[in-house]
Short mmCIF file of C-alpha atoms in Angstrom, two decimals:
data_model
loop_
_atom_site.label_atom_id
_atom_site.label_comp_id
_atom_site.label_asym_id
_atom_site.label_seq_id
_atom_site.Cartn_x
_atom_site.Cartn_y
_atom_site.Cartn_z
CA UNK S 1 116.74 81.88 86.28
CA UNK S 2 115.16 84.51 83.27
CA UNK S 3 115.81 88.21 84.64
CA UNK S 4 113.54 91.06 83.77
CA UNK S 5 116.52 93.27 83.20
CA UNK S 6 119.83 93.47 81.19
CA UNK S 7 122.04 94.69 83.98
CA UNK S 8 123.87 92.16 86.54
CA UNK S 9 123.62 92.59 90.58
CA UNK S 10 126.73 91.79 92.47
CA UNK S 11 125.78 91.00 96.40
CA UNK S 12 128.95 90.79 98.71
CA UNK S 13 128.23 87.80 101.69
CA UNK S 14 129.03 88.66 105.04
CA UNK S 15 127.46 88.21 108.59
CA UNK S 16 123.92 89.15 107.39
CA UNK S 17 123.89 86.55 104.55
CA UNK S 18 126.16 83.38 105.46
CA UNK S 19 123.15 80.79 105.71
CA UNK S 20 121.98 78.92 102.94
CA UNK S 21 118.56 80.13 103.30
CA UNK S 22 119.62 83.97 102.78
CA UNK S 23 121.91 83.38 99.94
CA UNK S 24 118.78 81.49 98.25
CA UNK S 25 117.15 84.27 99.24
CA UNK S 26 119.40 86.58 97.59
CA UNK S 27 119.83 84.72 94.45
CA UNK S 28 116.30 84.39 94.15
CA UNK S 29 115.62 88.60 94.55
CA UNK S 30 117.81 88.97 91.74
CA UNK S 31 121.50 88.50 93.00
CA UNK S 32 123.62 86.89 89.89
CA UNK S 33 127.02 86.86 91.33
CA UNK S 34 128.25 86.78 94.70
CA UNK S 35 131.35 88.22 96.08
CA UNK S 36 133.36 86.85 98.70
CA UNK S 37 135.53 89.81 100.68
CA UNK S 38 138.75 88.22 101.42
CA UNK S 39 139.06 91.14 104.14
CA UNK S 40 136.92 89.24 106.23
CA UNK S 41 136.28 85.58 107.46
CA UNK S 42 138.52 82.70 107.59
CA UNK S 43 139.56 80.16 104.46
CA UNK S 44 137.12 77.67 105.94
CA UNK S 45 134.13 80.51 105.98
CA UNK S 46 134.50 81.09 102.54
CA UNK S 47 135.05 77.58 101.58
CA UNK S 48 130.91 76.97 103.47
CA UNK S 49 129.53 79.99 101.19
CA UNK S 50 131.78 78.44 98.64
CA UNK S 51 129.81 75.34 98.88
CA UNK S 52 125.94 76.58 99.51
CA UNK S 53 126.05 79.16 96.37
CA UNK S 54 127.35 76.00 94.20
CA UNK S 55 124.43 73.61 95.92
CA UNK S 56 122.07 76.70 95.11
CA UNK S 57 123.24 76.99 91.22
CA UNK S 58 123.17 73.26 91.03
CA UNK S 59 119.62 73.32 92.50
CA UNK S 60 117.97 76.31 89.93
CA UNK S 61 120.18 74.91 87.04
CA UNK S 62 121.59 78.07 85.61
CA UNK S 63 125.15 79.53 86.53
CA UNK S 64 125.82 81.73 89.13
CA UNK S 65 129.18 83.58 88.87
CA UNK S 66 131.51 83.91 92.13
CA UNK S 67 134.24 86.91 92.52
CA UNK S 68 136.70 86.86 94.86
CA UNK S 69 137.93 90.20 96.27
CA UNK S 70 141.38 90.08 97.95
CA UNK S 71 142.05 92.33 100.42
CA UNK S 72 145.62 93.98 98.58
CA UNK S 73 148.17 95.75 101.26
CA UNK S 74 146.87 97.99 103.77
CA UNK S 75 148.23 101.48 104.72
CA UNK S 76 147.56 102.16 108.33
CA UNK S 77 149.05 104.06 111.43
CA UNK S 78 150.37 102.06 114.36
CA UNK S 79 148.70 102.78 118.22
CA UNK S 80 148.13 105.43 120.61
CA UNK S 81 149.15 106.18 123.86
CA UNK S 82 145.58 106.16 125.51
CA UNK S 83 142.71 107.74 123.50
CA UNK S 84 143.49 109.14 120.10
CA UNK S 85 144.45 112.62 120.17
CA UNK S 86 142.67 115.28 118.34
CA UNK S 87 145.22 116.72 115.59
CA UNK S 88 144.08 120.43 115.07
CA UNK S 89 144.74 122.59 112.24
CA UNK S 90 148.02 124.03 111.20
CA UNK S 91 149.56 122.25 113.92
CA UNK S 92 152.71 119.91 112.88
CA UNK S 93 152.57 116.35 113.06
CA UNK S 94 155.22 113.82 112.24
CA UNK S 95 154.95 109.99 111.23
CA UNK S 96 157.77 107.99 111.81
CA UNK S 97 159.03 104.08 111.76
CA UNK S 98 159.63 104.19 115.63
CA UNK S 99 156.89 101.87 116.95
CA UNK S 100 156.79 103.46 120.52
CA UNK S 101 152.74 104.46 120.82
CA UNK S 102 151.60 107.83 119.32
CA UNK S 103 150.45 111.09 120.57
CA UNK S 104 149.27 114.36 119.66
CA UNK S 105 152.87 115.22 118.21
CA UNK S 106 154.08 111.64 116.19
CA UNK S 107 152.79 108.29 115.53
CA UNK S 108 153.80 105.52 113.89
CA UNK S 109 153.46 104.58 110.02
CA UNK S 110 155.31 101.55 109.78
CA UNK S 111 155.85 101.21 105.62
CA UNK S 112 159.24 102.59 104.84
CA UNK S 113 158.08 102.34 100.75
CA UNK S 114 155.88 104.94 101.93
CA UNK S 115 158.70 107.31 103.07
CA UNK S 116 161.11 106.74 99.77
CA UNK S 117 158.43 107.67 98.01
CA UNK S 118 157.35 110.78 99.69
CA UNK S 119 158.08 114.26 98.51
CA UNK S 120 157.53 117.79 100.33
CA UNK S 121 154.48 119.53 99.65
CA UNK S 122 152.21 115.82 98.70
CA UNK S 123 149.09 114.79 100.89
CA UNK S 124 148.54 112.53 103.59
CA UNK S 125 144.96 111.39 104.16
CA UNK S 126 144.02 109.32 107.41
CA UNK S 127 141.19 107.88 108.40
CA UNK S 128 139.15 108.00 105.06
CA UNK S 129 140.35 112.08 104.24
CA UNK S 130 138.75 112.92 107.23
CA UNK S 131 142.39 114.01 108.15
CA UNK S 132 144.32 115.41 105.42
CA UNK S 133 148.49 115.73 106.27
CA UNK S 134 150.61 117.67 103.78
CA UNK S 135 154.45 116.66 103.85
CA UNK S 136 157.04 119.60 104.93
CA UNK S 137 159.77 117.80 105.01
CA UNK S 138 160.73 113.96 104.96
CA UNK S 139 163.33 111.07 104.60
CA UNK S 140 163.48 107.25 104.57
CA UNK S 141 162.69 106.86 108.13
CA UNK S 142 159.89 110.13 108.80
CA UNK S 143 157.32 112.49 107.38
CA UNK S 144 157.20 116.21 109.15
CA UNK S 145 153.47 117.48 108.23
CA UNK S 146 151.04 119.90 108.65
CA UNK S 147 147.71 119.24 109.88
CA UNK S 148 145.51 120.71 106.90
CA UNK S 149 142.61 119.28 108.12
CA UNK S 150 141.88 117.95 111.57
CA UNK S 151 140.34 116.18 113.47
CA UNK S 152 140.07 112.93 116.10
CA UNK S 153 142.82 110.49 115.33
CA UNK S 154 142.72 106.80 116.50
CA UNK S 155 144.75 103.25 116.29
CA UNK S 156 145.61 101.91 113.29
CA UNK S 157 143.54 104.31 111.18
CA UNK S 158 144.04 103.57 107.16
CA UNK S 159 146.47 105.73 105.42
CA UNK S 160 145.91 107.04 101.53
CA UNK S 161 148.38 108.15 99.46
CA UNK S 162 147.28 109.92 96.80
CA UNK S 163 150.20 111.66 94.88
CA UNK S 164 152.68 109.26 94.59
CA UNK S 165 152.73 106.27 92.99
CA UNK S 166 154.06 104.00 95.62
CA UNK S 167 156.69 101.15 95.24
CA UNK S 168 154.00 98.63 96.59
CA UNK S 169 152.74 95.39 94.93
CA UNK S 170 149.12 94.81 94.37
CA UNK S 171 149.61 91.38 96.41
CA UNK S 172 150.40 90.92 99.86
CA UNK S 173 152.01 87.48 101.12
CA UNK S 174 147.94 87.40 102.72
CA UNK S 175 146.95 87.92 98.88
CA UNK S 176 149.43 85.42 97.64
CA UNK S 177 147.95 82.65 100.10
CA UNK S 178 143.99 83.60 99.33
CA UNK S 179 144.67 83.63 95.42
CA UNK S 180 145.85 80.53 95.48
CA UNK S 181 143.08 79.21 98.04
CA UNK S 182 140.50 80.64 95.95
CA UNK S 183 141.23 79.67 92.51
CA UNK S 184 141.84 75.88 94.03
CA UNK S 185 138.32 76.08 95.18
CA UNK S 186 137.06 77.48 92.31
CA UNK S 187 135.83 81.09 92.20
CA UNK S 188 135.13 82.81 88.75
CA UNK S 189 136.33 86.38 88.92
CA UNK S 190 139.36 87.81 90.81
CA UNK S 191 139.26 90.96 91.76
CA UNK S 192 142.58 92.55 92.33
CA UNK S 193 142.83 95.84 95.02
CA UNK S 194 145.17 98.58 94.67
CA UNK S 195 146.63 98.30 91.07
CA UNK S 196 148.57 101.11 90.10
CA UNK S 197 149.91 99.80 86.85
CA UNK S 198 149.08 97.08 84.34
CA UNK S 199 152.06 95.11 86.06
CA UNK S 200 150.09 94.82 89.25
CA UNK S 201 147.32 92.71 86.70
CA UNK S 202 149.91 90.73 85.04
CA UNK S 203 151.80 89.36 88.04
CA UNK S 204 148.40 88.19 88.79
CA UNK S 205 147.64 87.11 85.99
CA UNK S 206 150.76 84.56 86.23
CA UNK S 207 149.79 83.17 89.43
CA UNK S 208 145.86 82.40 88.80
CA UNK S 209 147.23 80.72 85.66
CA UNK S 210 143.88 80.92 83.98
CA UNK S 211 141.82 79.78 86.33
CA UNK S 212 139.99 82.47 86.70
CA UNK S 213 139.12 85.73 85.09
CA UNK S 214 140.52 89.13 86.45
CA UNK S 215 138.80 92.07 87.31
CA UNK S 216 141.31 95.39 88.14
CA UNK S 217 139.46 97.28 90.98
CA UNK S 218 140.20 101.51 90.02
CA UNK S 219 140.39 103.07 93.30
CA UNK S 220 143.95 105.04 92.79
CA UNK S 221 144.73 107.95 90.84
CA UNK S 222 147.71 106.31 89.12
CA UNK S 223 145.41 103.83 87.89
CA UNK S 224 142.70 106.23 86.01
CA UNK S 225 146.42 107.68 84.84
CA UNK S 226 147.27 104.73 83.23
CA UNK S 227 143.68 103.00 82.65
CA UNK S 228 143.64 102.15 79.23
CA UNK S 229 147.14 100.23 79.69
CA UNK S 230 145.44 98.40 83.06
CA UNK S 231 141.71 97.93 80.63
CA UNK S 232 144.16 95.78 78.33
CA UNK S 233 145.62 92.93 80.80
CA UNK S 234 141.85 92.72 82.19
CA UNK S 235 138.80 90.58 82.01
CA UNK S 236 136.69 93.21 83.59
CA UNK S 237 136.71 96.57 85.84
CA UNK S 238 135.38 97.50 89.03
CA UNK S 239 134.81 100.99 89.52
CA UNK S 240 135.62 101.09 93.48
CA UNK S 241 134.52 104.61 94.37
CA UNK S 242 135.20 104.48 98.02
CA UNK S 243 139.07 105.09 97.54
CA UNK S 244 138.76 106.47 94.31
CA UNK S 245 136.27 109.32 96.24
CA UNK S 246 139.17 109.84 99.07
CA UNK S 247 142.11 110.32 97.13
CA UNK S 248 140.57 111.87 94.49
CA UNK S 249 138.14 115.31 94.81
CA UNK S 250 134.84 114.03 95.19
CA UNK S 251 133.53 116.04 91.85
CA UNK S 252 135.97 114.10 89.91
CA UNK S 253 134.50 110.80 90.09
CA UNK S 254 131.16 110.94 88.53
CA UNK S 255 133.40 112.02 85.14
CA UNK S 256 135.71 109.08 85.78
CA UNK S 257 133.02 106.85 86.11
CA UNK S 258 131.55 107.85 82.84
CA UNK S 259 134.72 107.65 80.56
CA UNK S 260 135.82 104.14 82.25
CA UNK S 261 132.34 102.59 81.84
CA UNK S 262 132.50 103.78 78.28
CA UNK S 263 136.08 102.60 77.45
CA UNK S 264 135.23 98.95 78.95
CA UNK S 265 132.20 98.89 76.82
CA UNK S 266 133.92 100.16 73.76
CA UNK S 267 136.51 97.31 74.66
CA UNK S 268 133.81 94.53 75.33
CA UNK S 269 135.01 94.02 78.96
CA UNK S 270 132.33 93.77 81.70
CA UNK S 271 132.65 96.68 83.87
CA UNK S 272 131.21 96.94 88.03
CA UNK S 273 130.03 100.19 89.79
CA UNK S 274 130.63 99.69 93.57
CA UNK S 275 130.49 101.20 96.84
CA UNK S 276 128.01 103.48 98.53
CA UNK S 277 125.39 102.54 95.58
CA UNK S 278 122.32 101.85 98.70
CA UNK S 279 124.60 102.89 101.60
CA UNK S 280 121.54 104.30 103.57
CA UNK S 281 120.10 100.54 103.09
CA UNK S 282 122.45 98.84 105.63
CA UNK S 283 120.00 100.55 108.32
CA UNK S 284 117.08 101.45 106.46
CA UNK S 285 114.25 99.34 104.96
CA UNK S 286 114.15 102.22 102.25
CA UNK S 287 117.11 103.57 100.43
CA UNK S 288 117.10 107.65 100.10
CA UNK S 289 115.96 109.26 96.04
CA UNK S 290 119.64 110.21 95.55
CA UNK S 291 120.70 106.88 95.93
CA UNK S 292 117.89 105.19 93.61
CA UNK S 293 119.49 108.05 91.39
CA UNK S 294 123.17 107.09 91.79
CA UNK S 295 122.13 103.51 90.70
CA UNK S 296 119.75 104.61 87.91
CA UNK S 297 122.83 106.86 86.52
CA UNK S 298 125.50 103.60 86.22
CA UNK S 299 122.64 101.71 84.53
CA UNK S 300 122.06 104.68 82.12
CA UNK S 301 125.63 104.65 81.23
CA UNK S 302 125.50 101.26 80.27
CA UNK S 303 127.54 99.36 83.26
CA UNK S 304 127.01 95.66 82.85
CA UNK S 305 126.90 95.54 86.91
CA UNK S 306 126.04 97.28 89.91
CA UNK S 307 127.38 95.91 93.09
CA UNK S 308 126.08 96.17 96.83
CA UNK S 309 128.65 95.85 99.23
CA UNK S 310 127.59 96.03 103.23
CA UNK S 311 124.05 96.43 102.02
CA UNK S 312 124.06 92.63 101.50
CA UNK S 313 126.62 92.09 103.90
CA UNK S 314 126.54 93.26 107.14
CA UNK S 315 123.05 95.27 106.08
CA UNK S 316 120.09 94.90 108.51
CA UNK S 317 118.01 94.64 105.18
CA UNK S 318 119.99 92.60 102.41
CA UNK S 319 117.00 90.99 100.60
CA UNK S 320 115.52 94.58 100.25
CA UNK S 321 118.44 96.14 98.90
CA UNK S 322 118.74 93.44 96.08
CA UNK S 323 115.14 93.91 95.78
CA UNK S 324 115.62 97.34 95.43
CA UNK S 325 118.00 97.35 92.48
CA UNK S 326 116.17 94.96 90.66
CA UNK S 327 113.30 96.95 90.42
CA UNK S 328 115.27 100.27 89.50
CA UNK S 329 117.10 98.49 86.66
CA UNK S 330 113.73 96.88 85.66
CA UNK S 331 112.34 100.41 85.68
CA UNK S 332 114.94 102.31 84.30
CA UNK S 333 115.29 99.69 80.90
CA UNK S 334 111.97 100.19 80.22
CA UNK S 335 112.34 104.07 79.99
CA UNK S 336 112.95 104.73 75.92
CA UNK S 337 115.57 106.94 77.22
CA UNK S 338 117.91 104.48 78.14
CA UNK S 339 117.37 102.88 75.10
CA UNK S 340 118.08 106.27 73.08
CA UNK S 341 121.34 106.42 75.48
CA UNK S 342 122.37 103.23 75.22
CA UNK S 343 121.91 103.02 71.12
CA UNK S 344 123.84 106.38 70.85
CA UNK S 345 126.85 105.56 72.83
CA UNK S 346 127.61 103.10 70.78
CA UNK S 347 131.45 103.85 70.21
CA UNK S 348 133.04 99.95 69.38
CA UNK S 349 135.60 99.65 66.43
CA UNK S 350 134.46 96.80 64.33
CA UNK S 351 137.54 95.79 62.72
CA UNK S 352 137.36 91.92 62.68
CA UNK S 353 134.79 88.80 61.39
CA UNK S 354 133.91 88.46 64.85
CA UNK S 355 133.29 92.24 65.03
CA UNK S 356 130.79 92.34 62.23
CA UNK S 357 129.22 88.71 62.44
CA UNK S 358 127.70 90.45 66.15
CA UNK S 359 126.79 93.54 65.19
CA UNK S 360 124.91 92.21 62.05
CA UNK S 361 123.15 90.22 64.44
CA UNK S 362 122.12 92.99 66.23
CA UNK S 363 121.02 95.11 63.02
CA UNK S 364 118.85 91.77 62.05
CA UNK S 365 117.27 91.57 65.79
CA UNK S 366 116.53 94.96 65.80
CA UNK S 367 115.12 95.52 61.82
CA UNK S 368 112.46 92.23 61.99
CA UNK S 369 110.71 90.00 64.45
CA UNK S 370 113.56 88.43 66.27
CA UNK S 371 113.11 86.97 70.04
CA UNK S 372 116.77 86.06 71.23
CA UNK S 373 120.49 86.42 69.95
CA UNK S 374 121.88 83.00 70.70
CA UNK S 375 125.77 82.89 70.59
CA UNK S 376 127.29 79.66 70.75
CA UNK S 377 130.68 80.10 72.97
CA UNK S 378 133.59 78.31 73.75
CA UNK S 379 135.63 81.44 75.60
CA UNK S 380 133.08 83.52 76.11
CA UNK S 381 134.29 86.02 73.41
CA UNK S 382 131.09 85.79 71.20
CA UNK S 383 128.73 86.79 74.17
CA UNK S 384 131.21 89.36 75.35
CA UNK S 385 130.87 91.11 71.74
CA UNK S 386 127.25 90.72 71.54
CA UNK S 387 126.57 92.08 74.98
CA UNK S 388 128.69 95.37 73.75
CA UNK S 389 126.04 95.61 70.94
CA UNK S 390 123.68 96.28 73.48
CA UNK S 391 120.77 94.75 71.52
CA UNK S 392 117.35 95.07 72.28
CA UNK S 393 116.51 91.30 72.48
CA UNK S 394 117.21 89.26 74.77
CA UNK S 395 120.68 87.22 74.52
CA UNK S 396 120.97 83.30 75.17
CA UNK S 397 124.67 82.91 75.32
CA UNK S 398 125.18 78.73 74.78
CA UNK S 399 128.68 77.13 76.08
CA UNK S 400 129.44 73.59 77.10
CA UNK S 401 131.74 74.90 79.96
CA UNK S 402 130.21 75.80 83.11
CA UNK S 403 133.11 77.81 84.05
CA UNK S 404 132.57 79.94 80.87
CA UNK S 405 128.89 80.41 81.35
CA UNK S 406 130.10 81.51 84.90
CA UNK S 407 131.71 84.20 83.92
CA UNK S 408 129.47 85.47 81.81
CA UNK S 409 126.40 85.58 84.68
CA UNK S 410 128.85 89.23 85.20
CA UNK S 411 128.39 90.26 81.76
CA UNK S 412 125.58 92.38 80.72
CA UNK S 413 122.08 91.14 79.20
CA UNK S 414 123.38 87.54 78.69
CA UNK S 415 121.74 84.89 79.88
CA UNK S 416 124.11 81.72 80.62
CA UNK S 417 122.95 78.41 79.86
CA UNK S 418 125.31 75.31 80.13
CA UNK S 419 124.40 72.87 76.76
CA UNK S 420 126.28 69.99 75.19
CA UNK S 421 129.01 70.91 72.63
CA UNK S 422 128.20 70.29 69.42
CA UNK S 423 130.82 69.52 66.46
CA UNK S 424 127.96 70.77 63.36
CA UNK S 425 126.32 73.78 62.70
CA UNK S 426 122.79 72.68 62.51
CA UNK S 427 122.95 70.74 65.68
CA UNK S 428 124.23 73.69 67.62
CA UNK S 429 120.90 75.99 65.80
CA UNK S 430 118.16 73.06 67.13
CA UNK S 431 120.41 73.62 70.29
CA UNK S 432 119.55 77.01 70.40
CA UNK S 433 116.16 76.38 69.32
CA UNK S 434 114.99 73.95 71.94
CA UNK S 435 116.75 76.49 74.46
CA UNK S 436 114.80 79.65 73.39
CA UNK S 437 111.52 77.76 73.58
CA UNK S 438 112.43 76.05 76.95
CA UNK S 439 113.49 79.16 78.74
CA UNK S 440 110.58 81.44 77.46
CA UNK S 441 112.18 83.63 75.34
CA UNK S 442 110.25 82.63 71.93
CA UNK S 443 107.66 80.53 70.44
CA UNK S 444 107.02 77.50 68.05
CA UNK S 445 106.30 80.10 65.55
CA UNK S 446 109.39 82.64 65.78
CA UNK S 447 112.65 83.40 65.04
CA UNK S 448 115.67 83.61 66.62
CA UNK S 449 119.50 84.74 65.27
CA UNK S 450 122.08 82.36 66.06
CA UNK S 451 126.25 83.09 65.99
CA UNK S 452 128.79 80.21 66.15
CA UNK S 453 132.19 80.19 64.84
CA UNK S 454 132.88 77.21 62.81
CA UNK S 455 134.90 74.55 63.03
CA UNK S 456 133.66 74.26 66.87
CA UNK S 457 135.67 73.89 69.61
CA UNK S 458 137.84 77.06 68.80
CA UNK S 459 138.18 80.30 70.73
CA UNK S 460 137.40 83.21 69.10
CA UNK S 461 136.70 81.90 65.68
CA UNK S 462 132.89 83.48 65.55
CA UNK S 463 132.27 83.22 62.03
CA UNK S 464 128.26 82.25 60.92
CA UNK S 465 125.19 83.71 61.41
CA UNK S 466 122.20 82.10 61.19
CA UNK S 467 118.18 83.01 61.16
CA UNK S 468 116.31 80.15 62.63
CA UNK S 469 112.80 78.99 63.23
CA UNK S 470 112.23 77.94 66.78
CA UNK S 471 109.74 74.89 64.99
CA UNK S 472 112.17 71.96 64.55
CA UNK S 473 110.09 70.91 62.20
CA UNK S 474 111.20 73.84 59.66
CA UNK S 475 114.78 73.58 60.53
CA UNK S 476 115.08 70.02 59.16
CA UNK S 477 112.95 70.60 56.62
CA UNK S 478 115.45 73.67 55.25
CA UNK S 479 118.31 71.69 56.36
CA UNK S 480 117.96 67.98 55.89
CA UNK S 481 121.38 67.28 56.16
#
């Protein structure tokens, strides 16, 4: 299915949009991947929406990309006695590993790693920083705080940590059993919670054994710390601003999301904005100006996605919210600003044949009367480089593997289409041909620019460039052989 617009939508599936008939829906308003939130539902639940998005892509023919988003460990107090007290300022409060119920004075935190880790004087943040503890004193088994900022405290609240870098791994035994459930059943993307380090992706990495691509979600300090080491054991990025905004000072993330949406670009890696992008939509049949803004901003900057989580969800209105960001990216690519932005943030090294063979395709598109960029791919590599370009035509990235053109429905401006693999040149350019004319991106009487790497069949081996009539006609009749 053609989109008017360069930019991908992630929609997360949840209670609002488990039937077939809403995820059509959703697909159809301009959803191109769909994430599964292995948080919620059972193995069998996501095996059903597993199903009906695959009976969907099979049904509109193009490729519709899946990411899985496991759950990762979760910090959280233990119970109350009664209702949740109301901590107040300056008084002292103390977390401990005795699991006796909580009151006013102590509860429970039952993660030792949390306590070795410790030191006096770092923060505490319950309940989403609407509490904020700072540490007195501590040991291995206890945490003796003040209350900096208080409030109503309540079972099993979450628990952020944001000064240490804790002795936790990204995957959970519940994490170890999804992975495995998920890339058996075939998702696309994996998206990994709380990574800390570029360990956190590797150990993943190990365990999905290729068999899927892996997006590191940024939602910890340490990991902005150490984000160019975590950007190079990655497929992709999700900017997760929901943590990112409670452990970090709420100022600093618009920054943050402007240098890591620029270093995944510069690095040809498809990069997510998520959370809070339509919050008010989850109620609302219209979203407030400052969201439209917030989403206009991450397309300005160049993201190749922007991601609606309970909008889609749990949302009273998920078909409007999708609605809704298709028509701001729509709007906002047709502004010559966000050309002007797009062309001058342009930071990529070129420093290989693959390197220059896209970005001379780009100079050709853009200098004379090109339709479509058509990059034959076995990997994926080839589109990935040409969507970094940023071109101004449209690109048709070509693959034989549906799991390839899969992962690419995440990737900005390139439109997947699943073709026959070709072992010659000139078959792979009336390929290309016959797919630019089918899919309405040129005529009979134009031009398009077409990448392979030669000899087929190899990954990362993009090599030729080619400008081809769409008419068959004059293809053979330059090319008889």
């Amino acid at each position: 299915m053609r989109r008017l617009r360069n930019v991908k939508i992630v929609a997360t599936l949840g209670p609002a949009s488990e039937t077939r008939e809403v995820i059509a829906a959703l697909h159809n308003a301009g959803a191109d991947v769909f994430r599964l939130n292995m948080s919620h539902g059972s193995h069998e639940e996501i095996r059903e929406k597993h199903r009906i998005i695959r009976e969907i892509e099979k049904e509109t023919g193009g490729a519709i990309g899946i990411l899985a988003d496991l759950q990762g460990p979760k910090l959280r107090v233990g119970v109350f006695e009664g209702d949740g007290p109301t901590l107040e300022e300056g008084a002292s409060f103390r977390l401990d590993l005795d699991e006796t119920p909580g009151d006013a004075a102590r509860v429970c935190l039952p993660h030792p790693e949390i306590f070795a880790a410790l030191e006096p004087g770092a923060s505490l943040l319950v309940n989403d920083g609407k509490i904020r503890l700072k540490v007195r004193d501590c040991g291995p088994d206890f945490a003796d705080c003040e209350v900096v900022t208080g409030g109503v405290i309540s079972n099993r609240k979450g628990v952020n940590v944001p000064d240490v870098l804790l002795p936790l791994a990204a995957l959970s035994e519940k994490d170890r059993a999804d992975l495995e459930f998920v890339c058996e059943l075939g998702v696309d993307w994996l998206a990994l919670s709380f990574v800390q380090r570029p360990e956190d992706v590797t150990e993943a990495r190990d365990l999905v054994k290729g068999r899927a691509a892996i997006l590191s979600k940024i939602e910890k300090p340490a990991a902005v710390e150490r984000f160019e080491a975590i950007l190079d054991v990655s497929d992709g990025i999700m900017v997760a601003r929901g943590d990112l905004g409670v452990e970090l000072p709420v100022q600093n993330v618009p920054p943050i999301q402007k240098r890591l949406v620029r270093k995944c670009r510069a690095a040809a890696k498809p990069v997510i904005v998520a959370t809070q992008m339509l919050e008010s939509m989850i109620e609302s049949p219209m979203p407030t100006r400052a969201e439209v803004s917030d989403v206009a901003t991450a397309i300005y900057e160049g993201a190749d996605a922007v991601m609606l989580s309970a909008e889609s969800a749990a949302g009273d209105y998920p078909l409007e919210a999708v609605a809704t960001m298709d028509n701001v990216a729509q709007e906002v690519e047709a502004d010559p600003t966000y050309t002007q932005i797009i062309e001058s943030s342009r930071t990529a090294d070129r420093t290989t044949v693959a390197d220059g063979i896209v970005a001379a395709a780009r100079e050709i598109a853009e200098t004379t009367d090109i339709k479509a960029i058509c990059c034959f791919t076995q990997s994926g590599t080839t589109a990935l480089l040409t969507a970094r370009e940023r071109p101004r035509v449209p690109i048709i990235a070509l693959s034989p593997l549906v799991n390839t053109a899969r992962r690419l429905a995440l990737s900005w401006g390139t439109n997947c289409i699943i073709t026959d693999g070709h072992d010659r040149f000139k078959l792979a350019v009336l390929s290309a041909a016959r797919a630019a004319l089918s899919e309405g991106y040129a005529g009979p009487e134009d031009h398009i620019v077409v990448t392979a790497g030669v000899p087929f069949n190899v990954p990362g081996s993009t090599n030729i460039l080619r400008v081809a009539p769409c008419d068959e006609r004059l293809i053979y009749a330059s090319d008889p052989e």
